[in-house]
CSV table of C-alpha atoms in Angstrom, one decimal:
chain,number,residue,atom,x,y,z
G,526,UNK,CA,-24.9,11.6,8.8
G,527,UNK,CA,-27.7,13.8,7.5
G,528,UNK,CA,-29.9,11.9,4.8
G,529,UNK,CA,-30.1,15.1,2.7
G,530,UNK,CA,-29.3,18.8,2.5
G,531,UNK,CA,-32.2,20.9,1.4
G,532,UNK,CA,-30.9,24.4,0.2
G,533,UNK,CA,-32.8,27.5,-0.1
G,534,UNK,CA,-31.6,29.5,-3.3
G,535,UNK,CA,-32.2,33.4,-3.1
G,536,UNK,CA,-29.9,34.8,-0.2
G,537,UNK,CA,-28.3,31.6,0.6
G,538,UNK,CA,-26.5,30.3,-2.6
G,539,UNK,CA,-26.6,33.6,-4.6
G,540,UNK,CA,-27.1,36.8,-2.9
G,541,UNK,CA,-30.0,37.9,-5.2
G,542,UNK,CA,-32.1,39.6,-2.5
G,543,UNK,CA,-29.9,42.6,-2.2
G,544,UNK,CA,-30.0,43.7,-5.8
G,545,UNK,CA,-33.7,42.9,-6.0
G,546,UNK,CA,-34.3,44.9,-2.7
G,547,UNK,CA,-32.3,47.8,-4.3
G,548,UNK,CA,-34.6,47.8,-7.6
G,549,UNK,CA,-37.7,47.8,-5.5
G,550,UNK,CA,-36.4,50.6,-3.4
G,551,UNK,CA,-35.7,52.6,-6.6
G,552,UNK,CA,-39.4,52.4,-7.5
G,553,UNK,CA,-40.4,53.7,-4.1
G,554,UNK,CA,-37.8,56.6,-4.1
G,555,UNK,CA,-39.2,57.7,-7.7
G,556,UNK,CA,-42.6,58.3,-5.9
G,557,UNK,CA,-41.0,60.1,-3.0
G,558,UNK,CA,-40.9,57.3,-0.4
G,559,UNK,CA,-38.4,54.8,1.0
G,560,UNK,CA,-38.6,51.2,1.4
G,561,UNK,CA,-36.6,50.1,4.5
G,562,UNK,CA,-35.0,46.6,4.9
G,563,UNK,CA,-37.3,45.6,7.9
G,564,UNK,CA,-40.6,46.2,5.9
G,565,UNK,CA,-39.3,44.5,2.8
G,566,UNK,CA,-37.9,41.6,4.5
G,567,UNK,CA,-41.3,40.3,5.3
G,568,UNK,CA,-41.5,38.8,1.7
G,569,UNK,CA,-38.0,37.5,1.7
G,570,UNK,CA,-38.1,33.8,1.2
G,571,UNK,CA,-41.9,33.7,0.4
G,572,UNK,CA,-44.1,35.4,-2.3
G,573,UNK,CA,-45.8,38.6,-2.1
G,574,UNK,CA,-48.6,37.1,-0.1
G,575,UNK,CA,-46.6,38.1,3.1
G,576,UNK,CA,-46.0,41.6,1.9
G,577,UNK,CA,-46.6,43.1,-1.4
G,578,UNK,CA,-44.4,46.1,-2.4
G,579,UNK,CA,-46.8,47.1,-5.0
G,580,UNK,CA,-49.9,47.4,-2.6
G,581,UNK,CA,-47.6,49.1,0.0
G,582,UNK,CA,-46.5,51.8,-2.4
G,583,UNK,CA,-50.0,52.4,-3.8
G,584,UNK,CA,-51.1,52.8,-0.2
G,585,UNK,CA,-48.3,55.5,0.6
G,586,UNK,CA,-49.1,57.4,-2.5
G,587,UNK,CA,-52.9,57.1,-2.3
G,588,UNK,CA,-53.8,56.0,-5.7
G,589,UNK,CA,-53.1,53.0,-8.3
G,590,UNK,CA,-49.9,52.9,-10.1
G,591,UNK,CA,-49.2,51.8,-13.5
G,592,UNK,CA,-46.6,49.3,-13.0
G,593,UNK,CA,-45.9,48.0,-16.5
G,594,UNK,CA,-43.1,50.3,-17.2
G,595,UNK,CA,-41.8,50.2,-13.6
G,596,UNK,CA,-42.0,46.3,-13.7
G,597,UNK,CA,-39.9,46.1,-16.9
G,598,UNK,CA,-37.1,48.4,-15.7
G,599,UNK,CA,-36.8,46.8,-12.2
G,600,UNK,CA,-36.9,43.3,-13.6
G,601,UNK,CA,-34.0,44.3,-16.2
G,602,UNK,CA,-32.0,46.0,-13.4
G,603,UNK,CA,-32.4,43.2,-11.1
G,604,UNK,CA,-31.4,40.5,-13.6
G,605,UNK,CA,-28.3,42.6,-14.9
G,606,UNK,CA,-27.2,42.8,-11.3
G,607,UNK,CA,-27.7,39.3,-10.4
G,608,UNK,CA,-26.0,37.9,-13.3
G,609,UNK,CA,-22.8,39.6,-11.9
G,610,UNK,CA,-23.0,37.7,-9.0
G,611,UNK,CA,-21.0,34.5,-7.6
G,612,UNK,CA,-22.0,31.9,-5.3
G,613,UNK,CA,-21.8,32.9,-1.8
G,614,UNK,CA,-18.6,32.0,0.4
G,615,UNK,CA,-18.6,28.2,1.3
G,616,UNK,CA,-21.4,27.0,-1.0
G,617,UNK,CA,-19.2,25.2,-3.6
G,618,UNK,CA,-17.0,23.5,-1.1
G,619,UNK,CA,-20.0,22.3,0.8
G,620,UNK,CA,-21.7,21.0,-2.1
G,621,UNK,CA,-18.5,19.3,-3.5
G,622,UNK,CA,-18.0,17.6,-0.1
G,623,UNK,CA,-21.7,16.5,0.2
G,624,UNK,CA,-21.5,14.9,-3.3
G,625,UNK,CA,-18.3,13.0,-2.5
G,626,UNK,CA,-20.0,11.8,0.5
G,627,UNK,CA,-23.1,10.7,-1.5
G,628,UNK,CA,-25.4,12.9,0.5
G,629,UNK,CA,-28.0,14.2,-1.8
G,630,UNK,CA,-28.6,18.0,-2.3
G,631,UNK,CA,-31.9,19.5,-3.5
G,632,UNK,CA,-33.0,23.2,-4.0
G,633,UNK,CA,-36.4,24.1,-2.4
G,634,UNK,CA,-37.2,27.7,-3.3
G,635,UNK,CA,-40.2,30.0,-3.2
G,636,UNK,CA,-38.9,31.5,-6.7
G,637,UNK,CA,-40.2,30.0,-10.2
G,638,UNK,CA,-38.1,27.2,-11.5
G,639,UNK,CA,-37.1,29.4,-14.5
G,640,UNK,CA,-35.4,31.8,-12.1
G,641,UNK,CA,-33.6,29.3,-10.0
G,642,UNK,CA,-32.4,26.9,-12.8
G,643,UNK,CA,-31.2,29.8,-15.0
G,644,UNK,CA,-28.9,30.7,-12.3
G,645,UNK,CA,-27.7,27.2,-11.4
G,646,UNK,CA,-26.9,26.7,-15.0
G,647,UNK,CA,-25.1,30.0,-15.4
G,648,UNK,CA,-23.0,29.2,-12.4
G,649,UNK,CA,-22.3,25.6,-13.5
G,650,UNK,CA,-23.8,24.2,-10.1
G,651,UNK,CA,-26.8,22.3,-11.6
G,652,UNK,CA,-25.0,19.0,-11.4
G,653,UNK,CA,-24.4,19.3,-7.7
G,654,UNK,CA,-28.2,18.9,-7.0
G,655,UNK,CA,-30.4,15.9,-7.4
G,656,UNK,CA,-33.3,18.1,-8.2
G,657,UNK,CA,-35.3,21.4,-7.5
G,658,UNK,CA,-38.4,22.2,-6.0
G,659,UNK,CA,-39.8,25.5,-6.7
G,660,UNK,CA,-43.0,27.7,-6.5
G,661,UNK,CA,-44.1,25.9,-9.7
G,662,UNK,CA,-44.4,22.5,-7.7
G,663,UNK,CA,-46.5,23.5,-4.7
G,664,UNK,CA,-49.7,24.9,-3.7
G,665,UNK,CA,-48.4,27.0,-1.0
G,666,UNK,CA,-44.8,28.8,-0.8
G,667,UNK,CA,-43.0,29.4,2.3
G,668,UNK,CA,-43.7,29.9,5.2
G,669,UNK,CA,-45.8,26.9,4.5
G,670,UNK,CA,-44.1,23.6,4.7
G,671,UNK,CA,-44.9,22.4,1.4
G,672,UNK,CA,-41.6,22.9,-0.5
G,673,UNK,CA,-39.4,21.3,2.2
G,674,UNK,CA,-41.8,18.3,2.4
G,675,UNK,CA,-41.9,18.0,-1.3
G,676,UNK,CA,-38.1,18.0,-1.4
G,677,UNK,CA,-37.8,15.4,1.1
G,678,UNK,CA,-40.6,13.3,-0.6
G,679,UNK,CA,-38.6,13.7,-3.9
G,680,UNK,CA,-35.3,12.3,-2.4
G,681,UNK,CA,-37.2,9.7,-0.4
G,682,UNK,CA,-35.5,10.7,3.0
G,683,UNK,CA,-36.7,11.2,6.5
G,684,UNK,CA,-37.4,14.9,7.0
G,685,UNK,CA,-36.2,14.8,10.6
G,686,UNK,CA,-32.8,13.5,9.7
G,687,UNK,CA,-32.1,15.9,7.0
G,688,UNK,CA,-31.0,19.4,7.1
G,689,UNK,CA,-32.6,22.8,5.6
G,690,UNK,CA,-30.2,25.7,5.0
G,691,UNK,CA,-31.9,29.1,4.8
G,692,UNK,CA,-31.5,32.8,5.3
G,693,UNK,CA,-34.9,34.0,5.9
G,694,UNK,CA,-37.5,33.8,8.9
G,695,UNK,CA,-40.1,32.6,6.4
G,696,UNK,CA,-37.6,29.7,5.5
G,697,UNK,CA,-37.1,29.0,9.2
G,698,UNK,CA,-41.0,28.9,9.9
G,699,UNK,CA,-41.5,26.4,6.7
G,700,UNK,CA,-38.7,24.2,8.0
G,701,UNK,CA,-40.0,24.1,11.7
G,702,UNK,CA,-43.4,23.3,10.2
G,703,UNK,CA,-42.1,20.5,8.0
G,704,UNK,CA,-40.2,19.1,11.0
G,705,UNK,CA,-36.7,19.5,9.5
G,706,UNK,CA,-33.8,21.0,11.6
G,707,UNK,CA,-32.9,24.4,10.0
G,708,UNK,CA,-29.4,26.0,9.7
G,709,UNK,CA,-29.8,29.8,9.1
G,710,UNK,CA,-27.1,31.9,7.3
G,711,UNK,CA,-28.5,35.3,7.6
G,712,UNK,CA,-27.7,38.1,4.8
G,713,UNK,CA,-28.0,41.8,4.9
G,714,UNK,CA,-31.6,41.8,4.3
G,715,UNK,CA,-32.6,39.3,7.1
G,716,UNK,CA,-29.9,39.9,9.7
G,717,UNK,CA,-32.3,41.6,12.0
G,718,UNK,CA,-34.4,38.6,12.8
G,719,UNK,CA,-33.6,36.5,15.8
G,720,UNK,CA,-34.3,33.3,14.3
G,721,UNK,CA,-35.6,31.3,17.3
G,722,UNK,CA,-36.1,27.8,16.7
G,723,UNK,CA,-33.2,27.3,14.3
G,724,UNK,CA,-30.8,24.5,14.8
G,725,UNK,CA,-28.0,27.1,14.5
G,726,UNK,CA,-27.3,30.4,13.0
G,727,UNK,CA,-23.9,30.7,11.2
G,728,UNK,CA,-22.5,34.1,9.8
G,729,UNK,CA,-21.4,32.2,6.7
G,730,UNK,CA,-21.0,28.6,5.3
G,731,UNK,CA,-17.3,29.3,4.7
G,732,UNK,CA,-15.3,26.5,6.4
G,733,UNK,CA,-18.5,24.5,7.2
G,734,UNK,CA,-18.2,20.9,6.3
G,735,UNK,CA,-20.5,17.6,6.6
G,736,UNK,CA,-19.0,17.0,10.1
G,737,UNK,CA,-20.9,20.1,11.3
G,738,UNK,CA,-24.4,18.8,9.9
G,739,UNK,CA,-23.6,15.3,11.2
G,740,UNK,CA,-23.3,16.6,14.6
G,741,UNK,CA,-26.5,18.6,14.2
G,742,UNK,CA,-28.5,15.6,13.0
G,743,UNK,CA,-27.1,13.4,15.9
G,744,UNK,CA,-28.0,16.0,18.5
G,745,UNK,CA,-31.5,16.6,17.2
G,746,UNK,CA,-32.4,12.8,16.8
G,747,UNK,CA,-34.2,11.4,19.9
G,748,UNK,CA,-32.3,8.5,21.6
G,749,UNK,CA,-34.1,5.6,22.8
């Protein structure tokens, strides 16, 4: 049995990444440039330390941009769009089953706690989780292992006998560095990655229960 399930948030529990990407793309199109998915996906699951759309657009147009108005509109549009979203398929049944089996669940997200917990409260999901570990809690976001290690430490569980659920390459890289088996559920933004090193790659969490993760932990644990 897994000692814990460690969930990413954006793109795994809630498909926030598509509306956020579309909001950024509108900024680029307003300046006569496009923002393709492969380029943007470099920052998915992390912060803009990996790829900064603002710096990229300023490079393309050849001058500094006044972002104040663009930021306000983009953030408003993204917030309005994400507030219409429901949890992705399979999330609620999996959380319910994990809770019934007394397997602790926790969020480990490179987003700020205010963003993550506002959505969890809106969706009525907060009670499923023992806690959250967010950008506010660590020095380094994904692809560094800090968030996943902080989550395992908070729960007092063995990282190697826990499971990370992720949608991004940055998240996979972080989980490998933390020594935690990772199940990847790609979305539209991250589907082009190969995700080498993942314990498994699933098209969806729909129909996936605790037995699936029990087998993953059993197969990933060295036998004496």
